Every structure is written in C-alpha cells, then in structure tokens.
C-alpha cells in the first residue's frame, strides 16, 4: 500500500514540538505496518526530514507565529483576507495549486492521502478531495481559535481569531465529509468534529516514539521540585501555563524550585521566588528527569498533550488537570488528577514530599507505552481498511 503523507510541516528526524512528535510517530507506525509512505509538504528551516519512501518538497517555511517575522505575519494576513481563507492556510498558498498537482502526479500511483491537520489540506481542498484520503485531526481547530478569541488582549486580535474560528471550522467540516476516515488524537474531539460514528473515525492513542522507553531513566536524582516544558507560544499551552503561574504557584511553598523549559514570550512578573526560566533545553527528556514532579496544567485546547504522554512513558510522578489527560487510556498510579488551583497546589506539595522522602514514586513506563502503541496500531488499521486494505493491522 502506497500512501502520501500531506502536511504543512513534514516529519523530522529529531522532533521537538508536540506537532512534530505526533507527525513522526504516525509516519513510523504506518511504515512499520508495511505501508510505503511518501511525503508532500513544507520543511521547517534547519531541520532534517525523517526517512520516507518518496518526497515532494514544496520548500522551506517557518510557519510558527512566534518565530516568524512581522513582515511574514502581515503577508499571511493580507493573503488570508484577499483569498477568503484562514491565516493558517494562507501560509500554504505560496507554492500554488499547479505545484500541488505536479507533486501528486510525481508520486502516483498511490492508494490514498493522509491529510495531516487542516492547514495544507484546507488550502488546496479541491485538489486533495479528488483522491481517497484520511484526515488526521490533531485538534478541533475551531474550538482552539474560539478560545483564543475569548482570551485575546485587544479587539482587533479578538476579531481576527473569531474570523479564523469561523473559517477553520468550515474547513474542518469539509475535510471530515470528503475523507473516507478520520483519525483524532483525543476521543473527546470526535463529537465536535461530527465523526463520532466508529465507521467514520477512530482515536489514535499516541506515543512519543515507537521504541519502548528505557526503564533505567527513572533512577536519576531530580534537581528541581517541579518542572514544566512546552511550546508556550501555542496559545492553549500558554493559557495553561498562565493558570499555573497565577492561580497555582502562589499556593506553593516559597522554598520550592520550579523550572520552566521552553521559550516564554511576554512573561509577566513571576509570582513565586523559586521559578527559574531555562529557555529552550537541548534534551527534553533529560530535563524532565531533573524534576521530582511534573505539573500537567492544561486548561484549554483540544487534541492530546504530548508532554503528558512523555511524562507517563518515563514513569514520572505528576499532578494533572482533567484536560491534560486527553488521549490517555489509562492514568498511571503515580498521577494525581485535580481540577482546581488550590487542591492542585496541595497535591503537588504532597507528591514532592513523597519523592524527596524516598517514597516509591516513579514507575516503569513500558506498560503504558505498550498499551498506547497497541491502541494506535488498531486505530490505524481501521482507517487503512477504509482505503482498501484487505486486512486490518494486527496488534500483538
């Protein structure tokens, strides 16, 4: 079976962001199940693409708003307004429809397209909808844009996010309608996407990599009481970080050391003396190993929180909001689930005391990883059947 993986940003050799991690593991699982997978899309500057069976590269493009220049942002907005599309899809229009058609022709024959997220797929929907396809809905983008509008700091920003929500919601519905099958990353996303029928969609329980985690990682001595890492320029992540800083941190002991990894734009005054901003770290897993307890403080957004998955794969103790557990089948024993700020802080204090006191707090993450991977393979198989595969993927 030959598939074409169509994505605004193609899978990379060394993924760092949640989007990149999800892309890479989906690609690896598809290839691991015997499918030939070619890539079609853009590449982030300075990255090396993951191995694949064919490639049509549309060019390099920095599509992350936090790293884009002011000139690029204005150009994307002008293109979106003139084309009547979303800003996220406007970024994809630089190559032109003719280039997309040529790329698909160069990769033919193929059995189907994997339309990875809405940005590139939505920009050229009339072209892609001529082929059998599966849509991968990483999030309910309409809901995320609506949340962004609600939390916007000025009327113009609110207006633009409201526009984005309306248009991207329309694209999402069209992609779900034209696709033979839809893969979501969270079961909660199937209903708002109107694909809750098991014959139309399945949830991919993600892992951060196909290979199982190393159980010996859990013996490392932590340097920080608490540690958080994320792409904080992504607004749903930032809403969760701000909730932790403003509502949770003031209730924590003043002696706590709290490390925050990742670039944090426009940070207000820090509410706790133990907070340390580390910026981008070279090794996310090594950083998490340096933390006694991981706060998983997601309060907005849809889809799956990859840092939750990574934390559980590593067997690290955590305190999580209910929203941080989207896409998780079984919550590990060393994770406490709390939804309100003061109890969240109290649970963190309790968990840190247990770790510092030598209590058993870290687990072997391999059973969690195996369960997620088995579920993912089963869901992939159900989708591939819809593209004409004779037998579903078998799980061990």
mmCIF file of N, CA and C in Angstrom, residues 104-214:
data_model
loop_
_atom_site.group_PDB
_atom_site.id
_atom_site.type_symbol
_atom_site.label_atom_id
_atom_site.label_comp_id
_atom_site.label_asym_id
_atom_site.label_seq_id
_atom_site.Cartn_x
_atom_site.Cartn_y
_atom_site.Cartn_z
ATOM 1 N N UNK A 104 1.590 15.630 -6.708
ATOM 2 C CA UNK A 104 0.783 14.412 -6.621
ATOM 3 C C UNK A 104 1.015 13.521 -7.836
ATOM 4 N N UNK A 105 1.121 14.122 -9.008
ATOM 5 C CA UNK A 105 1.369 13.337 -10.220
ATOM 6 C C UNK A 105 2.726 12.641 -10.147
ATOM 7 N N UNK A 106 3.721 13.317 -9.585
ATOM 8 C CA UNK A 106 5.050 12.731 -9.479
ATOM 9 C C UNK A 106 5.093 11.549 -8.523
ATOM 10 N N UNK A 107 4.216 11.534 -7.542
ATOM 11 C CA UNK A 107 4.189 10.459 -6.549
ATOM 12 C C UNK A 107 3.258 9.314 -6.941
ATOM 13 N N UNK A 108 2.422 9.513 -7.944
ATOM 14 C CA UNK A 108 1.484 8.475 -8.373
ATOM 15 C C UNK A 108 2.240 7.270 -8.943
ATOM 16 N N UNK A 109 1.633 6.075 -8.872
ATOM 17 C CA UNK A 109 0.308 5.794 -8.308
ATOM 18 C C UNK A 109 0.376 5.622 -6.791
ATOM 19 N N UNK A 110 -0.705 5.984 -6.117
ATOM 20 C CA UNK A 110 -0.796 5.798 -4.675
ATOM 21 C C UNK A 110 -2.224 5.389 -4.325
ATOM 22 N N UNK A 111 -2.362 4.783 -3.145
ATOM 23 C CA UNK A 111 -3.658 4.260 -2.713
ATOM 24 C C UNK A 111 -4.490 5.277 -1.950
ATOM 25 N N UNK A 112 -3.842 6.310 -1.434
ATOM 26 C CA UNK A 112 -4.592 7.304 -0.694
ATOM 27 C C UNK A 112 -3.699 8.356 -0.090
ATOM 28 N N UNK A 113 -4.327 9.432 0.374
ATOM 29 C CA UNK A 113 -3.632 10.547 1.001
ATOM 30 C C UNK A 113 -3.910 10.541 2.497
ATOM 31 N N UNK A 114 -2.891 10.834 3.285
ATOM 32 C CA UNK A 114 -3.059 11.101 4.708
ATOM 33 C C UNK A 114 -2.982 12.616 4.866
ATOM 34 N N UNK A 115 -4.113 13.264 5.050
ATOM 35 C CA UNK A 115 -4.167 14.717 5.155
ATOM 36 C C UNK A 115 -3.927 15.096 6.615
ATOM 37 N N UNK A 116 -2.701 15.485 6.908
ATOM 38 C CA UNK A 116 -2.249 15.680 8.280
ATOM 39 C C UNK A 116 -2.523 17.104 8.734
ATOM 40 N N UNK A 117 -3.606 17.277 9.494
ATOM 41 C CA UNK A 117 -4.047 18.570 10.008
ATOM 42 C C UNK A 117 -4.644 19.413 8.888
ATOM 43 N N UNK A 118 -5.200 20.545 9.272
ATOM 44 C CA UNK A 118 -6.086 21.280 8.374
ATOM 45 C C UNK A 118 -5.353 22.299 7.489
ATOM 46 N N UNK A 119 -4.130 22.715 7.840
ATOM 47 C CA UNK A 119 -3.526 23.867 7.192
ATOM 48 C C UNK A 119 -3.299 23.665 5.691
ATOM 49 N N UNK A 120 -2.464 22.705 5.312
ATOM 50 C CA UNK A 120 -2.191 22.473 3.891
ATOM 51 C C UNK A 120 -3.382 21.824 3.209
ATOM 52 N N UNK A 121 -4.013 20.891 3.882
ATOM 53 C CA UNK A 121 -5.180 20.228 3.296
ATOM 54 C C UNK A 121 -6.288 21.226 2.995
ATOM 55 N N UNK A 122 -6.512 22.175 3.898
ATOM 56 C CA UNK A 122 -7.553 23.163 3.689
ATOM 57 C C UNK A 122 -7.223 24.163 2.602
ATOM 58 N N UNK A 123 -5.935 24.439 2.420
ATOM 59 C CA UNK A 123 -5.522 25.407 1.405
ATOM 60 C C UNK A 123 -5.797 24.903 -0.006
ATOM 61 N N UNK A 124 -5.717 23.593 -0.206
ATOM 62 C CA UNK A 124 -5.898 23.011 -1.542
ATOM 63 C C UNK A 124 -6.934 21.890 -1.497
ATOM 64 N N UNK A 125 -8.007 22.104 -0.765
ATOM 65 C CA UNK A 125 -9.023 21.073 -0.580
ATOM 66 C C UNK A 125 -9.599 20.554 -1.896
ATOM 67 N N UNK A 126 -9.894 21.408 -2.902
ATOM 68 C CA UNK A 126 -10.450 20.876 -4.156
ATOM 69 C C UNK A 126 -9.516 19.882 -4.851
ATOM 70 N N UNK A 127 -8.204 20.059 -4.695
ATOM 71 C CA UNK A 127 -7.245 19.143 -5.316
ATOM 72 C C UNK A 127 -7.201 17.829 -4.552
ATOM 73 N N UNK A 128 -7.039 17.912 -3.245
ATOM 74 C CA UNK A 128 -6.878 16.703 -2.439
ATOM 75 C C UNK A 128 -8.165 15.877 -2.384
ATOM 76 N N UNK A 129 -9.330 16.524 -2.443
ATOM 77 C CA UNK A 129 -10.590 15.798 -2.317
ATOM 78 C C UNK A 129 -10.907 14.943 -3.539
ATOM 79 N N UNK A 130 -10.141 15.069 -4.603
ATOM 80 C CA UNK A 130 -10.298 14.198 -5.770
ATOM 81 C C UNK A 130 -9.731 12.802 -5.521
ATOM 82 N N UNK A 131 -9.042 12.616 -4.399
ATOM 83 C CA UNK A 131 -8.398 11.341 -4.095
ATOM 84 C C UNK A 131 -8.989 10.754 -2.813
ATOM 85 N N UNK A 132 -8.858 9.435 -2.667
ATOM 86 C CA UNK A 132 -9.230 8.807 -1.405
ATOM 87 C C UNK A 132 -8.301 9.315 -0.315
ATOM 88 N N UNK A 133 -8.849 9.680 0.834
ATOM 89 C CA UNK A 133 -7.998 10.281 1.858
ATOM 90 C C UNK A 133 -8.493 9.970 3.261
ATOM 91 N N UNK A 134 -7.553 10.074 4.205
ATOM 92 C CA UNK A 134 -7.824 10.029 5.640
ATOM 93 C C UNK A 134 -7.376 11.362 6.216
ATOM 94 N N UNK A 135 -8.226 11.953 7.034
ATOM 95 C CA UNK A 135 -7.911 13.236 7.670
ATOM 96 C C UNK A 135 -7.436 12.983 9.085
ATOM 97 N N UNK A 136 -6.276 13.555 9.447
ATOM 98 C CA UNK A 136 -5.750 13.470 10.806
ATOM 99 C C UNK A 136 -6.049 14.791 11.500
ATOM 100 N N UNK A 137 -6.989 14.776 12.440
ATOM 101 C CA UNK A 137 -7.386 15.987 13.167
ATOM 102 C C UNK A 137 -6.589 16.046 14.467
ATOM 103 N N UNK A 138 -5.504 16.807 14.461
ATOM 104 C CA UNK A 138 -4.680 16.921 15.664
ATOM 105 C C UNK A 138 -5.441 17.610 16.790
ATOM 106 N N UNK A 139 -6.291 18.554 16.439
ATOM 107 C CA UNK A 139 -7.102 19.296 17.400
ATOM 108 C C UNK A 139 -8.445 19.599 16.747
ATOM 109 N N UNK A 140 -9.367 20.120 17.533
ATOM 110 C CA UNK A 140 -10.528 20.781 16.954
ATOM 111 C C UNK A 140 -10.119 22.244 16.820
ATOM 112 N N UNK A 141 -9.629 22.595 15.651
ATOM 113 C CA UNK A 141 -9.033 23.921 15.462
ATOM 114 C C UNK A 141 -10.051 25.042 15.678
ATOM 115 N N UNK A 142 -11.299 24.796 15.321
ATOM 116 C CA UNK A 142 -12.337 25.817 15.538
ATOM 117 C C UNK A 142 -12.454 26.149 17.023
ATOM 118 N N UNK A 143 -12.441 25.108 17.867
ATOM 119 C CA UNK A 143 -12.558 25.334 19.314
ATOM 120 C C UNK A 143 -11.347 26.085 19.846
ATOM 121 N N UNK A 144 -10.151 25.741 19.360
ATOM 122 C CA UNK A 144 -8.944 26.429 19.819
ATOM 123 C C UNK A 144 -8.972 27.902 19.431
ATOM 124 N N UNK A 145 -9.379 28.192 18.190
ATOM 125 C CA UNK A 145 -9.449 29.579 17.740
ATOM 126 C C UNK A 145 -10.503 30.358 18.522
ATOM 127 N N UNK A 146 -11.615 29.700 18.874
ATOM 128 C CA UNK A 146 -12.647 30.358 19.671
ATOM 129 C C UNK A 146 -12.123 30.697 21.059
ATOM 130 N N UNK A 147 -11.373 29.769 21.668
ATOM 131 C CA UNK A 147 -10.748 30.044 22.963
ATOM 132 C C UNK A 147 -9.759 31.197 22.851
ATOM 133 N N UNK A 148 -8.994 31.210 21.763
ATOM 134 C CA UNK A 148 -8.048 32.300 21.551
ATOM 135 C C UNK A 148 -8.757 33.643 21.465
ATOM 136 N N UNK A 149 -9.902 33.659 20.797
ATOM 137 C CA UNK A 149 -10.674 34.903 20.691
ATOM 138 C C UNK A 149 -11.143 35.369 22.060
ATOM 139 N N UNK A 150 -11.585 34.419 22.886
ATOM 140 C CA UNK A 150 -12.070 34.769 24.221
ATOM 141 C C UNK A 150 -10.970 35.366 25.082
ATOM 142 N N UNK A 151 -9.741 34.868 24.921
ATOM 143 C CA UNK A 151 -8.638 35.319 25.771
ATOM 144 C C UNK A 151 -7.804 36.424 25.118
ATOM 145 N N UNK A 152 -8.227 36.908 23.952
ATOM 146 C CA UNK A 152 -7.461 37.936 23.235
ATOM 147 C C UNK A 152 -7.372 39.212 24.047
ATOM 148 N N UNK A 153 -6.245 39.903 23.911
ATOM 149 C CA UNK A 153 -5.988 41.080 24.740
ATOM 150 C C UNK A 153 -6.522 42.375 24.139
ATOM 151 N N UNK A 154 -6.886 42.375 22.853
ATOM 152 C CA UNK A 154 -7.401 43.601 22.245
ATOM 153 C C UNK A 154 -8.487 43.263 21.227
ATOM 154 N N UNK A 155 -9.343 44.226 20.883
ATOM 155 C CA UNK A 155 -10.491 43.962 20.000
ATOM 156 C C UNK A 155 -10.083 43.461 18.616
ATOM 157 N N UNK A 156 -8.981 43.997 18.026
ATOM 158 C CA UNK A 156 -8.569 43.557 16.693
ATOM 159 C C UNK A 156 -8.159 42.087 16.713
ATOM 160 N N UNK A 157 -7.374 41.723 17.715
ATOM 161 C CA UNK A 157 -6.946 40.329 17.844
ATOM 162 C C UNK A 157 -8.158 39.416 18.030
ATOM 163 N N UNK A 158 -9.123 39.884 18.824
ATOM 164 C CA UNK A 158 -10.334 39.098 19.050
ATOM 165 C C UNK A 158 -11.112 38.917 17.742
ATOM 166 N N UNK A 159 -11.186 39.983 16.958
ATOM 167 C CA UNK A 159 -11.893 39.914 15.679
ATOM 168 C C UNK A 159 -11.220 38.921 14.730
ATOM 169 N N UNK A 160 -9.891 38.949 14.674
ATOM 170 C CA UNK A 160 -9.154 38.056 13.767
ATOM 171 C C UNK A 160 -9.298 36.596 14.188
ATOM 172 N N UNK A 161 -9.241 36.325 15.484
ATOM 173 C CA UNK A 161 -9.407 34.955 15.953
ATOM 174 C C UNK A 161 -10.830 34.464 15.715
ATOM 175 N N UNK A 162 -11.818 35.356 15.865
ATOM 176 C CA UNK A 162 -13.202 34.977 15.600
ATOM 177 C C UNK A 162 -13.378 34.614 14.128
ATOM 178 N N UNK A 163 -12.771 35.400 13.260
ATOM 179 C CA UNK A 163 -12.793 35.090 11.823
ATOM 180 C C UNK A 163 -12.128 33.746 11.555
ATOM 181 N N UNK A 164 -10.965 33.522 12.175
ATOM 182 C CA UNK A 164 -10.238 32.270 11.979
ATOM 183 C C UNK A 164 -11.087 31.080 12.427
ATOM 184 N N UNK A 165 -11.765 31.218 13.566
ATOM 185 C CA UNK A 165 -12.596 30.128 14.071
ATOM 186 C C UNK A 165 -13.712 29.779 13.089
ATOM 187 N N UNK A 166 -14.359 30.812 12.542
ATOM 188 C CA UNK A 166 -15.476 30.566 11.616
ATOM 189 C C UNK A 166 -14.995 29.844 10.355
ATOM 190 N N UNK A 167 -13.897 30.315 9.777
ATOM 191 C CA UNK A 167 -13.415 29.734 8.521
ATOM 192 C C UNK A 167 -12.779 28.367 8.722
ATOM 193 N N UNK A 168 -12.016 28.215 9.797
ATOM 194 C CA UNK A 168 -11.336 26.930 10.001
ATOM 195 C C UNK A 168 -12.337 25.851 10.392
ATOM 196 N N UNK A 169 -13.416 26.242 11.081
ATOM 197 C CA UNK A 169 -14.466 25.287 11.384
ATOM 198 C C UNK A 169 -15.115 24.759 10.104
ATOM 199 N N UNK A 170 -15.327 25.634 9.151
ATOM 200 C CA UNK A 170 -15.898 25.222 7.865
ATOM 201 C C UNK A 170 -14.970 24.254 7.147
ATOM 202 N N UNK A 171 -13.655 24.551 7.154
ATOM 203 C CA UNK A 171 -12.685 23.656 6.512
ATOM 204 C C UNK A 171 -12.647 22.300 7.195
ATOM 205 N N UNK A 172 -12.669 22.294 8.523
ATOM 206 C CA UNK A 172 -12.652 21.028 9.249
ATOM 207 C C UNK A 172 -13.862 20.169 8.878
ATOM 208 N N UNK A 173 -15.025 20.773 8.821
ATOM 209 C CA UNK A 173 -16.229 20.006 8.480
ATOM 210 C C UNK A 173 -16.141 19.457 7.059
ATOM 211 N N UNK A 174 -15.601 20.261 6.132
ATOM 212 C CA UNK A 174 -15.463 19.789 4.752
ATOM 213 C C UNK A 174 -14.468 18.631 4.657
ATOM 214 N N UNK A 175 -13.358 18.744 5.372
ATOM 215 C CA UNK A 175 -12.367 17.671 5.352
ATOM 216 C C UNK A 175 -12.926 16.383 5.932
ATOM 217 N N UNK A 176 -13.703 16.495 6.994
ATOM 218 C CA UNK A 176 -14.312 15.300 7.585
ATOM 219 C C UNK A 176 -15.318 14.665 6.620
ATOM 220 N N UNK A 177 -16.032 15.495 5.864
ATOM 221 C CA UNK A 177 -17.027 14.976 4.928
ATOM 222 C C UNK A 177 -16.387 14.264 3.739
ATOM 223 N N UNK A 178 -15.314 14.829 3.196
ATOM 224 C CA UNK A 178 -14.726 14.247 1.984
ATOM 225 C C UNK A 178 -13.797 13.081 2.290
ATOM 226 N N UNK A 179 -13.380 12.930 3.528
ATOM 227 C CA UNK A 179 -12.436 11.867 3.880
ATOM 228 C C UNK A 179 -13.161 10.543 4.099
ATOM 229 N N UNK A 180 -12.525 9.464 3.705
ATOM 230 C CA UNK A 180 -13.084 8.140 3.954
ATOM 231 C C UNK A 180 -13.069 7.795 5.437
ATOM 232 N N UNK A 181 -12.106 8.380 6.171
ATOM 233 C CA UNK A 181 -11.965 8.078 7.592
ATOM 234 C C UNK A 181 -11.259 9.259 8.244
ATOM 235 N N UNK A 182 -11.460 9.400 9.559
ATOM 236 C CA UNK A 182 -10.826 10.485 10.306
ATOM 237 C C UNK A 182 -10.128 9.886 11.517
ATOM 238 N N UNK A 183 -8.868 10.256 11.710
ATOM 239 C CA UNK A 183 -8.134 9.917 12.931
ATOM 240 C C UNK A 183 -8.063 11.159 13.805
ATOM 241 N N UNK A 184 -8.550 11.062 15.032
ATOM 242 C CA UNK A 184 -8.367 12.130 16.003
ATOM 243 C C UNK A 184 -7.317 11.682 17.013
ATOM 244 N N UNK A 185 -6.787 12.617 17.773
ATOM 245 C CA UNK A 185 -5.803 12.288 18.801
ATOM 246 C C UNK A 185 -6.430 12.265 20.187
ATOM 247 N N UNK A 186 -7.690 12.627 20.265
ATOM 248 C CA UNK A 186 -8.429 12.607 21.527
ATOM 249 C C UNK A 186 -9.854 12.162 21.236
ATOM 250 N N UNK A 187 -10.371 11.244 22.042
ATOM 251 C CA UNK A 187 -11.721 10.742 21.818
ATOM 252 C C UNK A 187 -12.752 11.856 21.969
ATOM 253 N N UNK A 188 -12.443 12.841 22.830
ATOM 254 C CA UNK A 188 -13.380 13.949 23.042
ATOM 255 C C UNK A 188 -13.556 14.809 21.788
ATOM 256 N N UNK A 189 -12.618 14.720 20.841
ATOM 257 C CA UNK A 189 -12.696 15.556 19.642
ATOM 258 C C UNK A 189 -13.637 14.991 18.576
ATOM 259 N N UNK A 190 -14.002 13.735 18.683
ATOM 260 C CA UNK A 190 -14.804 13.117 17.622
ATOM 261 C C UNK A 190 -16.207 13.736 17.528
ATOM 262 N N UNK A 191 -16.821 14.015 18.670
ATOM 263 C CA UNK A 191 -18.181 14.564 18.643
ATOM 264 C C UNK A 191 -18.231 15.973 18.051
ATOM 265 N N UNK A 192 -17.390 16.928 18.507
ATOM 266 C CA UNK A 192 -17.463 18.263 17.897
ATOM 267 C C UNK A 192 -17.088 18.272 16.415
ATOM 268 N N UNK A 193 -16.297 17.284 15.963
ATOM 269 C CA UNK A 193 -15.979 17.177 14.538
ATOM 270 C C UNK A 193 -17.075 16.450 13.759
ATOM 271 N N UNK A 194 -18.096 15.958 14.470
ATOM 272 C CA UNK A 194 -19.245 15.282 13.877
ATOM 273 C C UNK A 194 -18.850 13.974 13.193
ATOM 274 N N UNK A 195 -17.892 13.262 13.795
ATOM 275 C CA UNK A 195 -17.444 11.980 13.239
ATOM 276 C C UNK A 195 -17.441 10.909 14.331
ATOM 277 N N UNK A 196 -18.373 10.982 15.277
ATOM 278 C CA UNK A 196 -18.366 10.066 16.411
ATOM 279 C C UNK A 196 -18.700 8.631 16.031
ATOM 280 N N UNK A 197 -19.245 8.394 14.833
ATOM 281 C CA UNK A 197 -19.550 7.049 14.353
ATOM 282 C C UNK A 197 -18.252 6.248 14.209
ATOM 283 N N UNK A 198 -18.205 5.039 14.776
ATOM 284 C CA UNK A 198 -16.995 4.211 14.712
ATOM 285 C C UNK A 198 -16.657 3.791 13.293
ATOM 286 N N UNK A 199 -17.607 3.850 12.391
ATOM 287 C CA UNK A 199 -17.320 3.543 10.986
ATOM 288 C C UNK A 199 -16.670 4.720 10.261
ATOM 289 N N UNK A 200 -16.645 5.876 10.922
ATOM 290 C CA UNK A 200 -16.103 7.076 10.289
ATOM 291 C C UNK A 200 -14.803 7.537 10.928
ATOM 292 N N UNK A 201 -14.569 7.198 12.191
ATOM 293 C CA UNK A 201 -13.383 7.740 12.859
ATOM 294 C C UNK A 201 -12.882 6.807 13.944
ATOM 295 N N UNK A 202 -11.651 7.043 14.355
ATOM 296 C CA UNK A 202 -11.043 6.340 15.490
ATOM 297 C C UNK A 202 -10.021 7.265 16.113
ATOM 298 N N UNK A 203 -9.757 7.050 17.396
ATOM 299 C CA UNK A 203 -8.764 7.850 18.117
ATOM 300 C C UNK A 203 -7.423 7.132 18.130
ATOM 301 N N UNK A 204 -6.360 7.866 17.831
ATOM 302 C CA UNK A 204 -5.001 7.330 17.887
ATOM 303 C C UNK A 204 -4.424 7.605 19.273
ATOM 304 N N UNK A 205 -4.263 6.590 20.128
ATOM 305 C CA UNK A 205 -3.591 6.815 21.414
ATOM 306 C C UNK A 205 -2.080 6.956 21.166
ATOM 307 N N UNK A 206 -1.582 8.166 21.202
ATOM 308 C CA UNK A 206 -0.213 8.425 20.758
ATOM 309 C C UNK A 206 0.847 7.928 21.738
ATOM 310 N N UNK A 207 2.019 7.685 21.186
ATOM 311 C CA UNK A 207 3.259 7.529 21.946
ATOM 312 C C UNK A 207 4.218 8.584 21.415
ATOM 313 N N UNK A 208 5.324 8.803 22.115
ATOM 314 C CA UNK A 208 6.280 9.801 21.631
ATOM 315 C C UNK A 208 7.307 9.208 20.694
ATOM 316 N N UNK A 209 7.416 7.887 20.691
ATOM 317 C CA UNK A 209 8.291 7.182 19.763
ATOM 318 C C UNK A 209 7.847 5.728 19.736
ATOM 319 N N UNK A 210 8.147 5.038 18.643
ATOM 320 C CA UNK A 210 7.702 3.656 18.506
ATOM 321 C C UNK A 210 8.478 2.739 19.442
ATOM 322 N N UNK A 211 9.771 2.977 19.617
ATOM 323 C CA UNK A 211 10.573 2.137 20.500
ATOM 324 C C UNK A 211 10.166 2.366 21.950
ATOM 325 N N UNK A 212 10.184 1.320 22.795
ATOM 326 C CA UNK A 212 9.759 1.470 24.196
ATOM 327 C C UNK A 212 10.720 2.326 24.988
ATOM 328 N N UNK A 213 10.251 2.954 26.064
ATOM 329 C CA UNK A 213 11.128 3.799 26.890
ATOM 330 C C UNK A 213 12.166 2.965 27.633
ATOM 331 N N UNK A 214 13.242 3.630 28.011
ATOM 332 C CA UNK A 214 14.316 2.997 28.772
ATOM 333 C C UNK A 214 13.966 3.033 30.254
#
